[in-house]
Coordinates of C-alpha atoms in Angstrom, one line a residue:
X194 CA 0.0 0.0 0.0
X195 CA 1.2 3.5 -0.8
X196 CA 0.4 6.0 1.9
X197 CA 1.5 9.7 1.7
X198 CA 0.4 12.8 3.4
X199 CA 1.7 16.3 2.7
X200 CA 0.7 19.7 4.1
X201 CA 1.3 23.2 2.8
X202 CA 0.3 26.6 4.3
X203 CA -2.7 28.3 2.8
X204 CA -1.7 31.8 3.5
X205 CA 1.8 33.1 2.9
X206 CA 3.3 36.6 3.1
X207 CA 2.9 38.5 -0.2
X208 CA 0.1 36.2 -1.5
X209 CA -3.7 36.8 -1.6
X210 CA -5.2 35.9 1.8
X211 CA -7.7 33.0 1.7
X212 CA -10.4 32.4 4.3
X213 CA -11.9 29.0 5.0
X214 CA -15.0 29.6 2.8
X215 CA -12.8 30.5 -0.2
X216 CA -10.6 27.4 0.3
X217 CA -13.7 25.2 0.8
X218 CA -15.2 26.7 -2.4
X219 CA -11.9 25.8 -4.2
X220 CA -12.0 22.2 -3.0
X221 CA -15.6 21.8 -4.2
X222 CA -14.7 23.3 -7.6
X223 CA -11.8 20.9 -7.8
X224 CA -14.0 17.9 -6.8
X225 CA -16.4 18.8 -9.6
X226 CA -13.8 19.6 -12.3
X227 CA -10.2 19.0 -11.3
X228 CA -8.7 20.0 -14.7
X229 CA -7.8 23.6 -13.6
X230 CA -6.3 22.2 -10.3
X231 CA -4.5 19.0 -11.2
X232 CA -1.9 19.4 -14.1
X233 CA -1.6 15.7 -14.8
X234 CA -5.3 15.0 -15.1
X235 CA -6.7 15.0 -18.7
X236 CA -10.3 14.2 -18.1
X237 CA -12.8 14.8 -15.3
X238 CA -16.5 14.4 -15.6
X239 CA -19.2 14.0 -13.0
X240 CA -21.3 11.0 -14.1
X241 CA -23.8 10.7 -11.3
X242 CA -25.1 12.8 -8.5
X243 CA -26.0 10.8 -5.4
X244 CA -27.0 13.7 -3.2
X245 CA -25.9 17.2 -2.3
X246 CA -22.7 15.9 -0.8
X247 CA -21.9 12.8 -2.9
X248 CA -21.3 12.1 -6.6
X249 CA -19.3 9.8 -8.9
X250 CA -16.9 11.1 -11.4
X251 CA -14.7 9.6 -14.2
X252 CA -11.1 10.9 -14.4
X253 CA -8.1 10.1 -16.5
X254 CA -4.5 10.4 -15.2
X255 CA -1.5 9.4 -17.3
X256 CA -3.8 7.5 -19.7
X257 CA -5.3 5.5 -16.8
X258 CA -9.1 5.8 -16.4
X259 CA -10.7 5.8 -12.9
X260 CA -14.1 6.2 -11.4
X261 CA -14.2 7.9 -8.0
X262 CA -16.9 8.5 -5.5
X263 CA -16.6 12.0 -4.1
X264 CA -17.9 12.8 -0.6
X265 CA -18.0 16.5 0.5
X266 CA -17.6 16.8 4.3
X267 CA -18.3 20.5 4.6
X268 CA -16.4 22.7 5.5
X269 CA -13.2 20.7 6.1
X270 CA -12.7 17.6 3.9
X271 CA -13.3 16.1 0.5
X272 CA -12.8 12.3 0.2
X273 CA -12.2 10.6 -3.1
X274 CA -12.7 6.8 -3.1
X275 CA -11.5 4.9 -6.1
X276 CA -14.2 2.6 -7.3
X277 CA -12.5 1.3 -10.4
X278 CA -9.2 1.6 -12.2
X279 CA -5.6 0.3 -11.9
X280 CA -5.1 2.1 -8.5
X281 CA -7.7 1.8 -5.8
X282 CA -7.9 3.4 -2.4
X283 CA -8.8 6.7 -0.8
X284 CA -7.6 10.3 -1.3
X285 CA -8.4 13.1 1.2
X286 CA -8.1 16.9 0.6
X287 CA -8.4 18.6 4.0
X288 CA -8.5 22.1 5.4
X289 CA -6.7 22.3 8.8
X290 CA -6.4 25.1 11.3
X291 CA -7.8 28.7 11.0
X292 CA -6.7 32.1 9.8
X293 CA -3.0 32.6 9.1
X294 CA -2.4 29.1 10.5
X295 CA -4.7 27.4 8.0
X296 CA -3.1 24.5 6.0
X297 CA -4.1 22.4 3.1
X298 CA -3.4 18.6 3.5
X299 CA -3.6 16.0 0.8
X300 CA -3.3 12.4 1.8
X301 CA -3.7 9.1 0.0
X302 CA -3.7 5.4 0.8
X303 CA -3.7 3.5 -2.5
X304 CA -3.0 0.0 -3.8
X305 CA -1.5 -0.6 -7.2
X306 CA -3.5 -3.4 -8.7
X307 CA -1.4 -6.5 -9.7
X308 CA 1.7 -5.3 -7.8
X309 CA 2.9 -6.8 -4.6
X310 CA 3.1 -4.5 -1.6
X311 CA 6.6 -3.2 -0.7
X312 CA 7.9 -4.3 -4.1
X313 CA 10.3 -2.2 -6.3
X314 CA 7.5 -1.6 -8.8
X315 CA 5.3 -0.2 -6.1
X316 CA 8.1 1.9 -4.7
X317 CA 8.9 3.4 -8.1
X318 CA 5.3 4.2 -8.8
X319 CA 4.9 5.7 -5.3
X320 CA 7.7 8.1 -5.9
X321 CA 6.1 9.3 -9.2
X322 CA 2.7 9.5 -7.6
X323 CA 4.0 11.4 -4.6
X324 CA 5.5 14.0 -6.8
X325 CA 2.3 14.3 -8.8
X326 CA 0.2 14.8 -5.7
X327 CA 2.5 17.4 -4.2
X328 CA 2.4 19.2 -7.5
X329 CA -1.4 19.0 -7.5
X330 CA -1.5 20.3 -3.9
X331 CA 0.5 23.4 -4.8
X332 CA -1.5 23.9 -8.1
X333 CA -4.7 23.6 -6.1
X334 CA -3.7 26.3 -3.7
X335 CA -2.5 28.5 -6.6
X336 CA -5.8 28.1 -8.4
X337 CA -7.6 29.1 -5.2
X338 CA -5.5 32.2 -5.1
X339 CA -6.3 33.1 -8.7
X340 CA -10.0 32.6 -8.0
X341 CA -9.8 34.9 -5.0
X342 CA -8.1 37.6 -7.0
X343 CA -10.6 37.2 -9.9
X344 CA -13.5 37.4 -7.5
X345 CA -12.1 40.5 -5.8
X346 CA -11.7 42.3 -9.1

């Protein structure tokens, strides 16, 4: 199993200040259409609404297709549970703290289908995936900042 968690500050000196509502709005936008937030994703389409806080979406990352169930836990967490595809498991996007101490945490616990745990193949894939997710975390925060600036204009 591949497990990674990474945290970055939401608010930094010299950058647009984001409040919890703006960060939450960004996570909801990302859940519905991750393309502006996740550079390696090439497809993201909501395929079924299961309620106000749950839906299924189809995504494509590095030519791999997945179906994910998205659960919105307002106002602090979005969970993505992989229902199908070559990598199964759970991804969490979380808002932690408040004000200037607010942080954005992305975590994942995933299993690479057909690959033994703790194998060299799993480790190699984990390194690539970790870099991709850290890049997505930073890109998500940057997209939230752009949205905040656009909304203020």
